[in-house]
Short mmCIF file of C-alpha atoms in Angstrom, two decimals:
data_model
loop_
_atom_site.label_atom_id
_atom_site.label_comp_id
_atom_site.label_asym_id
_atom_site.label_seq_id
_atom_site.Cartn_x
_atom_site.Cartn_y
_atom_site.Cartn_z
CA MET C 1 112.85 273.66 -7.72
CA ALA C 2 113.47 276.98 -8.53
CA LYS C 3 112.02 278.69 -11.76
CA ILE C 4 114.13 280.14 -13.88
CA ILE C 5 113.25 283.19 -15.83
CA VAL C 6 115.54 285.09 -18.75
CA VAL C 7 115.85 288.84 -19.43
CA THR C 8 115.71 289.57 -22.49
CA SER C 9 115.30 292.45 -25.41
CA GLY C 10 117.24 291.25 -28.24
CA LYS C 11 118.12 295.21 -29.19
CA GLY C 12 120.01 296.93 -26.41
CA GLY C 13 119.64 299.65 -23.93
CA VAL C 14 116.08 299.77 -23.20
CA GLY C 15 116.04 298.68 -19.59
CA LYS C 16 117.03 294.97 -20.05
CA THR C 17 119.60 295.36 -16.90
CA THR C 18 117.37 298.13 -14.88
CA THR C 19 114.54 295.26 -15.26
CA SER C 20 116.54 292.25 -13.99
CA ALA C 21 117.37 294.17 -10.88
CA SER C 22 114.33 295.51 -10.18
CA PHE C 23 112.59 292.11 -10.94
CA ALA C 24 114.52 290.42 -8.80
CA THR C 25 114.27 292.75 -6.00
CA GLY C 26 110.42 292.94 -5.90
CA LEU C 27 110.77 288.95 -5.80
CA ALA C 28 112.86 288.91 -2.85
CA MET C 29 111.39 291.58 -1.40
CA ARG C 30 107.66 289.88 -1.04
CA GLY C 31 109.73 286.76 0.95
CA HIS C 32 111.02 284.77 -2.20
CA LYS C 33 114.75 283.75 -2.76
CA THR C 34 115.81 284.73 -5.28
CA ALA C 35 119.79 284.90 -7.09
CA VAL C 36 120.09 287.19 -10.16
CA ILE C 37 122.84 286.13 -12.33
CA ASP C 38 124.54 288.53 -15.45
CA PHE C 39 125.41 286.89 -18.35
CA ASP C 40 126.64 289.77 -20.15
CA VAL C 41 130.30 288.96 -19.44
CA GLY C 42 132.81 291.48 -20.72
CA LEU C 43 130.15 294.34 -20.22
CA ARG C 44 128.67 293.70 -16.69
CA ASN C 45 126.47 296.50 -15.10
CA LEU C 46 124.02 294.39 -13.60
CA ASP C 47 126.53 295.03 -10.00
CA LEU C 48 126.34 298.74 -10.54
CA ILE C 49 122.71 299.09 -10.97
CA MET C 50 122.67 296.56 -7.55
CA GLY C 51 125.45 299.03 -5.51
CA VAL C 52 128.01 295.90 -5.67
CA GLU C 53 130.30 296.61 -7.86
CA ARG C 54 132.78 297.04 -4.91
CA ARG C 55 132.11 293.51 -3.55
CA VAL C 56 132.37 291.72 -5.96
CA VAL C 57 135.34 288.86 -6.02
CA PHE C 58 134.25 285.98 -8.00
CA ASP C 59 132.42 285.87 -11.17
CA PHE C 60 129.88 283.29 -12.91
CA VAL C 61 133.01 282.86 -14.89
CA ASN C 62 135.20 281.26 -11.55
CA VAL C 63 132.50 279.75 -10.97
CA ILE C 64 131.97 278.18 -14.66
CA ASN C 65 135.89 276.94 -14.55
CA GLY C 66 135.55 275.39 -11.11
CA GLU C 67 138.01 278.37 -10.01
CA ALA C 68 135.67 279.02 -6.97
CA THR C 69 132.57 277.70 -5.39
CA LEU C 70 129.04 279.31 -5.42
CA LYS C 71 128.95 280.36 -2.63
CA GLN C 72 131.96 282.34 -2.77
CA ALA C 73 130.84 283.87 -6.00
CA LEU C 74 126.89 284.96 -5.04
CA ILE C 75 126.94 288.69 -3.05
CA LYS C 76 124.16 289.28 -1.04
CA ASP C 77 122.42 291.97 -1.61
CA LYS C 78 122.70 294.04 2.06
CA HIS C 79 118.69 295.41 2.72
CA LEU C 80 117.73 291.43 2.12
CA ASP C 81 118.94 288.90 2.58
CA LYS C 82 116.51 286.54 0.63
CA LEU C 83 118.72 288.18 -2.78
CA HIS C 84 121.67 286.79 -3.85
CA ILE C 85 124.09 288.13 -6.96
CA LEU C 86 125.96 286.90 -9.59
CA ALA C 87 127.98 288.65 -10.55
CA ALA C 88 129.50 288.82 -14.52
CA SER C 89 133.43 288.48 -15.55
CA GLN C 90 134.77 291.76 -16.90
CA THR C 91 137.63 290.71 -18.50
CA ARG C 92 136.32 287.62 -19.88
CA ASP C 93 134.53 287.27 -23.23
CA LYS C 94 131.05 284.35 -23.87
CA ASP C 95 133.16 282.67 -25.12
CA ALA C 96 134.23 281.83 -21.41
CA LEU C 97 130.08 280.53 -21.04
CA THR C 98 129.98 276.83 -22.51
CA THR C 99 126.30 275.32 -22.04
CA GLU C 100 127.55 272.65 -19.44
CA GLY C 101 128.32 275.64 -17.14
CA VAL C 102 126.10 277.56 -17.21
CA GLU C 103 123.29 274.30 -17.04
CA LYS C 104 125.80 273.61 -13.86
CA VAL C 105 125.36 276.39 -12.02
CA LEU C 106 121.93 276.90 -12.59
CA ASN C 107 121.11 272.82 -11.39
CA ASP C 108 123.52 273.88 -8.30
CA LEU C 109 121.37 277.15 -7.63
CA ALA C 110 117.73 275.68 -8.82
CA GLN C 111 118.48 273.54 -5.04
CA ASP C 112 118.64 276.23 -2.48
CA PHE C 113 116.83 279.36 -5.09
CA ASP C 114 112.73 279.98 -5.52
CA PHE C 115 113.57 281.87 -8.46
CA ILE C 116 116.45 282.40 -10.83
CA VAL C 117 116.93 285.44 -13.13
CA CYS C 118 118.83 286.04 -16.09
CA ASP C 119 120.11 289.33 -17.42
CA SER C 120 120.77 288.14 -21.49
CA PRO C 121 123.18 290.25 -22.65
CA ALA C 122 122.09 292.45 -26.08
CA GLY C 123 122.16 290.33 -29.00
CA ILE C 124 121.02 287.31 -29.73
CA GLU C 125 124.94 285.31 -29.50
CA ARG C 126 126.49 282.58 -27.93
CA GLY C 127 125.85 284.93 -24.25
CA ALA C 128 122.76 286.10 -24.80
CA PHE C 129 121.23 282.28 -26.10
CA LEU C 130 123.31 281.34 -23.03
CA ALA C 131 120.73 283.26 -20.82
CA MET C 132 117.75 281.94 -22.52
CA TYR C 133 118.19 278.45 -23.20
CA PHE C 134 117.04 276.92 -19.87
CA ALA C 135 114.75 279.45 -18.73
CA ASP C 136 111.15 278.66 -17.88
CA GLU C 137 109.91 282.57 -18.70
CA ALA C 138 111.09 285.12 -20.15
CA LEU C 139 110.65 288.61 -19.63
CA VAL C 140 110.95 290.65 -23.20
CA VAL C 141 112.14 294.10 -22.51
CA THR C 142 110.97 296.15 -25.49
CA ASN C 143 110.66 300.41 -25.49
CA PRO C 144 107.67 301.68 -28.21
CA GLU C 145 110.46 301.77 -30.82
CA VAL C 146 109.95 299.91 -34.16
CA SER C 147 113.63 298.64 -33.81
CA SER C 148 112.92 297.80 -30.81
CA VAL C 149 109.77 295.72 -31.26
CA ARG C 150 111.38 294.47 -34.50
CA ASP C 151 114.72 292.53 -32.38
CA SER C 152 111.84 291.09 -29.80
CA ASP C 153 110.16 289.89 -32.12
CA ARG C 154 112.71 288.19 -33.42
CA VAL C 155 114.48 287.06 -29.62
CA LEU C 156 110.41 285.56 -29.43
CA GLY C 157 110.72 283.46 -32.84
CA ILE C 158 114.48 282.15 -30.61
CA LEU C 159 112.57 281.43 -27.83
CA SER C 160 110.27 279.77 -29.44
CA SER C 161 112.53 276.98 -31.39
CA LYS C 162 115.88 277.30 -29.92
CA ALA C 163 114.85 277.08 -25.69
CA ARG C 164 115.84 273.63 -24.09
CA LEU C 165 111.57 273.38 -23.66
CA ALA C 166 110.92 274.06 -26.88
CA GLU C 167 113.13 271.91 -28.24
CA LYS C 168 111.72 269.00 -25.98
CA GLY C 169 109.17 269.73 -27.68
CA GLU C 170 106.78 269.02 -24.13
CA THR C 171 105.91 272.65 -22.94
CA LYS C 172 106.75 276.17 -24.21
CA VAL C 173 108.94 279.22 -22.52
CA LYS C 174 105.86 281.01 -20.79
CA GLU C 175 106.41 284.97 -22.14
CA HIS C 176 105.74 288.38 -21.31
CA LEU C 177 104.89 291.08 -22.38
CA VAL C 178 107.37 294.33 -20.41
CA LEU C 179 107.23 297.88 -22.41
CA THR C 180 109.77 300.83 -20.69
CA ARG C 181 109.84 303.95 -21.71
CA TYR C 182 106.29 304.59 -22.68
CA ASN C 183 105.61 308.39 -22.58
CA PRO C 184 101.68 308.64 -22.92
CA ALA C 185 102.27 311.86 -23.95
CA ARG C 186 104.47 311.30 -26.93
CA VAL C 187 102.06 308.09 -27.81
CA ALA C 188 98.59 310.69 -28.33
CA LYS C 189 101.49 313.04 -30.27
CA GLY C 190 102.18 310.12 -32.63
CA GLU C 191 106.11 310.02 -31.34
CA MET C 192 106.33 306.73 -30.06
CA LEU C 193 104.32 303.07 -30.77
CA SER C 194 101.50 302.89 -28.74
CA LEU C 195 101.10 299.46 -26.01
CA GLU C 196 98.08 298.25 -28.79
CA ASP C 197 100.28 298.20 -31.55
CA VAL C 198 103.32 296.63 -29.67
CA LYS C 199 100.70 294.26 -28.24
CA GLU C 200 99.75 293.70 -31.68
CA ILE C 201 102.92 293.19 -32.88
CA LEU C 202 103.86 290.73 -30.76
CA ALA C 203 101.01 289.19 -30.06
CA ILE C 204 102.18 288.02 -26.04
CA PRO C 205 100.83 288.23 -22.64
CA LEU C 206 101.22 292.29 -21.69
CA LEU C 207 102.93 292.52 -17.43
CA GLY C 208 104.13 295.37 -16.86
CA VAL C 209 104.24 299.34 -18.54
CA VAL C 210 107.23 300.92 -16.67
CA PRO C 211 106.93 304.93 -17.52
CA GLU C 212 109.86 306.30 -18.76
CA SER C 213 111.28 308.03 -15.16
CA SER C 214 114.24 310.40 -14.76
CA SER C 215 114.27 308.87 -11.64
CA VAL C 216 115.87 305.35 -13.52
CA LEU C 217 118.99 307.24 -14.51
CA THR C 218 119.21 308.41 -10.85
CA CYS C 219 118.66 305.47 -9.33
CA SER C 220 121.59 303.31 -12.23
CA ASN C 221 124.16 306.13 -10.62
CA SER C 222 123.52 305.63 -6.69
CA GLY C 223 122.58 301.54 -6.81
CA VAL C 224 119.45 301.71 -6.01
CA PRO C 225 117.51 299.43 -8.28
CA VAL C 226 114.13 301.62 -9.04
CA ILE C 227 111.81 299.09 -7.36
CA ARG C 228 112.86 300.59 -3.71
CA GLU C 229 112.80 303.85 -4.46
CA GLU C 230 109.08 305.57 -2.82
CA GLY C 231 107.31 307.49 -4.76
CA SER C 232 109.09 306.84 -8.64
CA ASP C 233 106.62 305.44 -11.43
CA ALA C 234 108.58 303.35 -12.65
CA GLY C 235 109.16 301.81 -8.84
CA LEU C 236 104.95 301.96 -8.73
CA ALA C 237 105.45 300.06 -11.70
CA TYR C 238 107.76 297.47 -11.42
CA GLN C 239 106.56 297.02 -8.33
CA ASP C 240 103.06 296.00 -10.00
CA LEU C 241 104.99 293.97 -12.61
CA VAL C 242 105.90 291.87 -9.67
CA ALA C 243 102.54 290.84 -8.60
CA ARG C 244 101.24 290.06 -11.29
CA PHE C 245 104.43 288.30 -11.93
CA LEU C 246 103.17 286.18 -9.00
CA GLY C 247 100.58 286.03 -9.82
CA ASP C 248 97.50 288.91 -8.15
CA GLU C 249 95.26 291.23 -10.19
CA VAL C 250 96.18 294.40 -10.78
CA PRO C 251 95.47 296.32 -13.44
CA HIS C 252 98.10 298.16 -15.26
CA ARG C 253 98.44 302.03 -14.71
CA PHE C 254 100.69 304.64 -16.36
CA ILE C 255 99.33 303.82 -19.97
CA THR C 256 97.29 306.86 -20.30
CA GLU C 257 98.61 310.57 -20.12
CA GLN C 258 97.55 312.69 -17.28
CA LYS C 259 95.37 315.22 -17.59
CA LYS C 260 96.85 318.24 -16.24
CA GLY C 261 94.91 319.91 -13.09
CA LEU C 262 93.58 323.14 -13.18
CA PHE C 263 96.45 324.46 -10.58
CA SER C 264 99.11 323.44 -12.83
CA LYS C 265 96.98 324.38 -15.73
CA LEU C 266 96.53 327.58 -14.41
CA PHE C 267 99.86 328.08 -12.78
CA GLY C 268 102.66 324.80 -14.38
CA ALA C 269 105.52 325.34 -16.09
CA THR C 270 104.95 324.17 -19.82
CA MET L 1 113.47 235.48 -56.17
CA THR L 2 110.77 235.79 -58.74
CA ARG L 3 111.77 238.20 -61.51
CA SER L 4 109.24 240.33 -62.93
CA ARG L 5 107.58 240.33 -66.44
CA THR L 6 108.14 243.14 -67.81
CA ALA L 7 111.13 244.99 -68.29
CA LEU L 8 109.74 248.30 -68.16
CA GLU L 9 106.80 250.11 -65.96
CA ILE L 10 105.62 253.08 -67.65
CA LYS L 11 103.81 255.49 -65.64
CA GLY L 12 102.58 259.23 -66.03
CA ARG L 13 104.13 262.14 -64.65
CA MET L 14 103.37 265.77 -63.89
CA LEU L 15 106.76 267.60 -63.88
CA SER L 16 107.12 271.45 -62.91
CA ILE L 17 109.50 272.78 -65.87
CA THR L 18 110.02 276.46 -66.32
CA ARG L 19 109.86 277.71 -69.28
CA VAL L 20 112.86 280.24 -70.16
CA ARG L 21 112.36 282.79 -72.68
CA VAL L 22 115.89 284.13 -74.69
CA LEU L 23 115.13 288.23 -74.79
CA ASP L 24 118.31 289.14 -75.73
CA ALA L 25 121.14 286.89 -78.31
CA ASP L 26 124.04 288.72 -76.11
CA THR L 27 125.78 285.53 -74.10
CA ALA L 28 126.54 288.31 -72.19
CA ALA L 29 123.56 289.78 -70.74
CA ILE L 30 122.34 286.40 -70.33
CA ARG L 31 124.94 284.98 -68.32
CA ALA L 32 124.69 287.71 -65.72
CA HIS L 33 121.23 287.59 -65.87
CA LEU L 34 121.42 283.68 -64.89
CA GLU L 35 124.52 284.60 -62.71
CA GLN L 36 121.72 287.33 -60.73
CA LEU L 37 118.89 285.03 -60.91
CA ALA L 38 121.42 282.52 -59.22
CA LYS L 39 121.91 284.65 -56.88
CA GLN L 40 118.20 285.72 -55.58
CA MET L 41 117.15 281.80 -55.21
CA PRO L 42 119.69 279.71 -55.59
CA GLN L 43 117.21 276.53 -54.16
CA ALA L 44 114.68 277.46 -57.18
CA VAL L 45 117.69 277.50 -59.41
CA LYS L 46 119.60 274.91 -58.63
CA GLY L 47 118.25 272.10 -60.68
CA MET L 48 115.83 273.85 -62.14
CA ALA L 49 114.06 271.73 -64.88
CA VAL L 50 114.19 274.40 -68.52
CA VAL L 51 112.46 274.17 -71.86
CA ILE L 52 114.35 277.19 -73.45
CA ASP L 53 111.88 279.63 -75.73
CA SER L 54 113.31 281.45 -78.45
CA GLU L 55 112.06 283.71 -81.24
CA PHE L 56 115.34 283.76 -83.45
CA ASP L 57 118.95 282.06 -83.89
CA ALA L 58 120.43 282.04 -80.49
CA ASP L 59 124.00 280.75 -79.80
CA LEU L 60 122.65 277.48 -78.05
CA PRO L 61 125.23 275.73 -76.94
CA ALA L 62 126.57 278.32 -74.89
CA LEU L 63 123.34 279.45 -73.60
CA LEU L 64 123.56 275.90 -72.16
CA GLU L 65 126.88 276.21 -70.95
CA ALA L 66 125.58 279.38 -69.57
CA MET L 67 122.89 277.76 -67.40
CA ARG L 68 124.14 275.05 -66.46
CA GLY L 69 126.75 276.70 -65.05
CA VAL L 70 123.97 277.92 -62.79
CA GLY L 71 122.49 274.51 -62.12
CA MET L 72 119.86 274.83 -64.57
CA GLN L 73 118.52 271.97 -66.09
CA PRO L 74 118.15 272.70 -69.77
CA LEU L 75 116.26 269.59 -71.25
CA ALA L 76 114.62 271.12 -74.08
CA VAL L 77 114.06 273.84 -76.20
CA SER L 78 110.47 275.13 -78.07
CA ASP L 79 109.90 273.90 -81.46
CA GLY L 80 111.10 276.93 -83.60
CA PRO L 81 114.67 278.87 -84.89
CA LEU L 82 116.28 276.75 -82.18
CA ALA L 83 115.12 273.05 -83.00
CA ALA L 84 117.25 272.44 -85.91
CA SER L 85 120.45 272.95 -83.22
CA ALA L 86 118.56 270.94 -80.74
CA LYS L 87 119.04 267.70 -81.84
CA GLY L 88 122.03 267.61 -82.74
CA LEU L 89 123.17 268.06 -79.10
CA GLY L 90 121.15 265.16 -78.16
CA LEU L 91 118.31 267.79 -76.48
CA ALA L 92 114.38 266.91 -76.83
CA VAL L 93 112.56 269.62 -79.15
CA VAL L 94 108.68 270.32 -77.38
CA SER L 95 105.67 271.73 -79.32
CA LYS L 96 105.16 275.33 -78.73
CA ASP L 97 102.48 276.36 -76.50
CA SER L 98 99.38 277.34 -77.29
CA GLY L 99 100.43 280.74 -76.01
CA LYS L 100 97.60 280.30 -72.57
CA THR L 101 100.20 280.94 -70.02
CA GLY L 102 98.64 279.90 -66.80
CA ASN L 103 95.92 278.35 -65.35
CA ALA L 104 93.68 277.98 -69.60
CA ALA L 105 91.78 275.18 -68.97
CA PRO L 106 92.27 272.79 -70.55
CA GLU L 107 90.32 271.94 -74.21
CA PRO L 108 87.85 269.20 -74.56
CA ALA L 109 88.78 267.16 -77.41
CA LYS L 110 92.42 265.97 -77.69
CA THR L 111 93.70 267.37 -74.43
CA PRO L 112 93.89 264.24 -71.80
CA PRO L 113 91.30 263.95 -69.08
CA PRO L 114 91.81 266.57 -66.55
CA GLN L 115 91.50 264.20 -63.88
CA VAL L 116 93.86 262.24 -64.95
CA ALA L 117 96.59 265.47 -64.92
CA SER L 118 95.35 266.15 -61.40
CA ALA L 119 95.78 262.49 -60.50
CA ALA L 120 99.11 262.82 -61.25
CA ALA L 121 100.02 266.30 -59.65
CA ALA L 122 98.94 265.57 -56.60
CA SER L 123 101.01 262.64 -56.52
CA GLN L 124 104.53 265.09 -56.41
CA ARG L 125 102.80 267.28 -54.42
CA ARG L 126 103.10 266.65 -50.49
CA PRO L 127 100.15 267.98 -47.88
CA ALA L 128 99.49 271.11 -47.37
CA ARG L 129 102.25 272.93 -44.23
CA ILE L 130 100.05 273.95 -41.22
CA ILE L 131 101.60 276.67 -38.61
CA ALA L 132 99.73 277.87 -35.95
CA GLU L 133 102.36 279.48 -34.36
CA PRO L 134 103.20 283.29 -34.82
CA VAL L 135 106.46 283.47 -37.46
CA ARG L 136 108.69 285.66 -36.00
CA SER L 137 111.64 288.30 -37.69
CA GLY L 138 114.53 286.20 -38.52
CA GLN L 139 112.24 282.99 -39.35
CA GLN L 140 111.97 280.85 -42.09
CA ILE L 141 109.75 278.40 -43.09
CA TYR L 142 109.84 275.94 -46.09
CA ALA L 143 106.66 274.14 -47.57
CA GLU L 144 108.86 272.31 -49.75
CA HIS L 145 106.67 270.80 -52.76
CA GLY L 146 103.19 272.13 -51.48
CA ASP L 147 101.03 274.94 -49.82
CA LEU L 148 102.46 276.60 -46.62
CA VAL L 149 99.17 277.88 -44.41
CA LEU L 150 99.64 279.85 -42.14
CA LEU L 151 97.56 280.99 -39.69
CA ASN L 152 98.51 283.69 -37.43
CA THR L 153 100.94 286.48 -38.09
CA VAL L 154 103.95 286.64 -40.70
CA SER L 155 106.52 289.06 -39.41
CA PRO L 156 108.36 291.63 -40.27
CA GLY L 157 111.71 289.85 -40.94
CA ALA L 158 109.93 286.92 -41.49
CA GLU L 159 109.88 284.96 -44.27
CA VAL L 160 107.65 282.02 -45.53
CA ILE L 161 107.94 280.05 -48.99
CA ALA L 162 106.35 277.08 -50.50
CA ASP L 163 106.65 275.92 -53.68
CA GLY L 164 102.73 275.92 -53.91
CA CYS L 165 100.74 278.87 -52.73
CA VAL L 166 100.95 280.55 -49.27
CA HIS L 167 97.63 281.48 -47.01
CA VAL L 168 98.11 283.64 -44.87
CA TYR L 169 95.25 283.88 -41.80
CA GLY L 170 96.72 286.83 -39.67
CA LYS L 171 98.76 289.69 -41.41
CA LEU L 172 101.21 289.19 -43.73
CA ALA L 173 104.58 291.99 -42.91
CA GLY L 174 106.99 289.60 -43.77
CA ARG L 175 108.16 287.92 -46.83
CA ALA L 176 106.44 285.45 -48.76
CA ILE L 177 107.28 283.62 -51.69
CA ALA L 178 104.47 281.44 -53.55
CA GLY L 179 106.04 278.62 -56.43
CA ALA L 180 109.54 278.44 -55.32
CA ARG L 181 110.83 276.08 -57.54
CA GLY L 182 109.13 277.83 -60.81
CA ASP L 183 105.21 277.14 -60.37
CA GLU L 184 103.27 279.76 -62.08
CA THR L 185 100.05 279.32 -60.97
CA ALA L 186 100.77 279.47 -57.83
CA ARG L 187 99.55 281.99 -55.24
CA ILE L 188 99.41 283.76 -52.41
CA PHE L 189 96.26 284.43 -50.73
CA CYS L 190 96.52 286.41 -46.87
CA ARG L 191 93.79 288.39 -44.69
CA LYS L 192 95.89 291.50 -44.06
CA MET L 193 98.48 292.63 -46.65
CA GLU L 194 101.24 294.54 -45.27
CA ALA L 195 104.61 292.13 -46.80
CA GLU L 196 107.41 293.21 -47.53
CA LEU L 197 107.86 291.32 -50.36
CA VAL L 198 105.80 289.17 -52.28
CA ALA L 199 107.43 287.07 -54.86
CA ILE L 200 105.99 284.27 -57.55
CA ALA L 201 107.60 282.00 -59.41
CA GLY L 202 110.96 284.28 -59.43
CA ILE L 203 108.84 287.52 -60.16
CA TYR L 204 108.97 289.37 -57.48
CA ALA L 205 107.97 292.97 -55.68
CA VAL L 206 109.32 294.73 -52.62
CA SER L 207 106.88 297.11 -50.40
CA GLU L 208 108.17 299.74 -51.98
CA GLN L 209 106.77 298.23 -55.60
CA MET L 210 103.51 298.08 -54.35
CA LYS L 211 101.95 301.55 -53.71
CA ASP L 212 99.15 301.26 -55.76
CA SER L 213 97.87 297.89 -54.32
CA PRO L 214 96.01 297.44 -51.09
CA ARG L 215 98.17 297.96 -47.67
CA GLY L 216 96.77 296.29 -44.63
CA ALA L 217 93.34 294.28 -46.66
CA ALA L 218 92.86 290.63 -47.81
CA ALA L 219 94.60 290.68 -50.48
CA MET L 220 96.00 288.15 -53.44
CA ALA L 221 99.06 288.27 -55.29
CA TYR L 222 100.06 286.22 -58.40
CA LEU L 223 100.97 286.38 -61.92
CA GLU L 224 99.29 286.72 -65.03
CA GLN L 225 100.97 286.95 -68.27
CA GLY L 226 104.14 286.73 -66.32
CA ARG L 227 103.69 289.77 -64.52
CA LEU L 228 103.00 290.26 -61.12
CA ARG L 229 100.34 290.86 -60.03
CA ILE L 230 98.35 292.18 -56.06
CA GLU L 231 94.62 292.97 -55.84
CA PRO L 232 91.85 292.72 -53.36
CA HIS L 233 90.69 289.79 -52.28
CA LYS L 234 86.93 289.46 -53.43
CA ILE L 235 84.04 286.81 -52.87
#
């Protein structure tokens, strides 16, 4: 049985799709058969970031409506044969998603895959709700900024009260904090919330901190998940995050300001 | 089938009754105030049992109509200028209270023993509702007829409501409402006060009005002479 993981945040633009793409890629890189589903019906982005937008024939809604089989709609990644992508429909809206339809697709995927990553849309409406409803675990993506933290808190409340596991009352969804766009230098100047502030407010275990990095944008534009980018801080942070998710003990990095060396102090640009 | 011998069974019962003091004779102003109140706290106002207290001879029929209009249940008037018209309208007249509001200790002389009173009150009260999980933004928790005990934090944007007292052992950063049915003796306690709003029996303060109160420290909110006070909680 596959484990279902939702990547969610409440607020838009914090890095859900970036995280979904890199997280799913990382799981596949570690040898786990992984499917990643774009729940943002009507505003599909995941296929762009994964670099498969030219290969989308059928999508999630086609499968739910029985217009295509899962096998036809799943797009296999060019580099990793254990990674599959199920794109969202660009021409429909979230009403096309039904609870029964989503459940059936997830159940079918669960037969073949180790992990199913659900990339949630922003908000707390139908698409976001269905993305988290069937989850076993949740990556809550948050920026070090008050409105993002507030929205994540709201999402955690919904996860703990309205998700399927919570409704059954047996266990609860396992929650992980993913802090993205973290800039220790700006935290030191008091321009950003610190890691400690965010942890105190949300009170869930930290899975990883992804530093603010220009490579995230360039990777998105070129359709490569940032985790595949050699030498990128953000990519390394996602590799650590995946390793921690799989149970490895990896110390956190990129959480303190990097001291400039003597050379860069003397000659470096300001 | 055996018939019980008595036709009536008589039992003591404590009721929470809200006293409404009339400060302005202008019926339109009263109606506007009531409507605003009903909008702010529809749950509390609906069915609220009320005793009307007035120092002057107000237009009682108009007052009753306005109160019933928002769902209040006026039961009686305090003895005074309204007594005569109240009798005509079938309302009860109750003696004026001694002026000591809140937790004045009962005089030992002729008042009923305190144990009896508290036992009757206890039968109305339900056990405290205890929540171990953090209360997150957007969640609302209500303890009907009792106290609410929160072992974890109450996040900004969350709302915790009790007909009795509210106790927060974590940080209180959301809204806390005690005495939601008008119990003026209800209090709010927390280990770390950063509330957006606190309210007791409908008297409220938002954080902007709490500038002089302790922030980030243990605090207690209570009503004193109808005024909301938030003070550091010292032992």
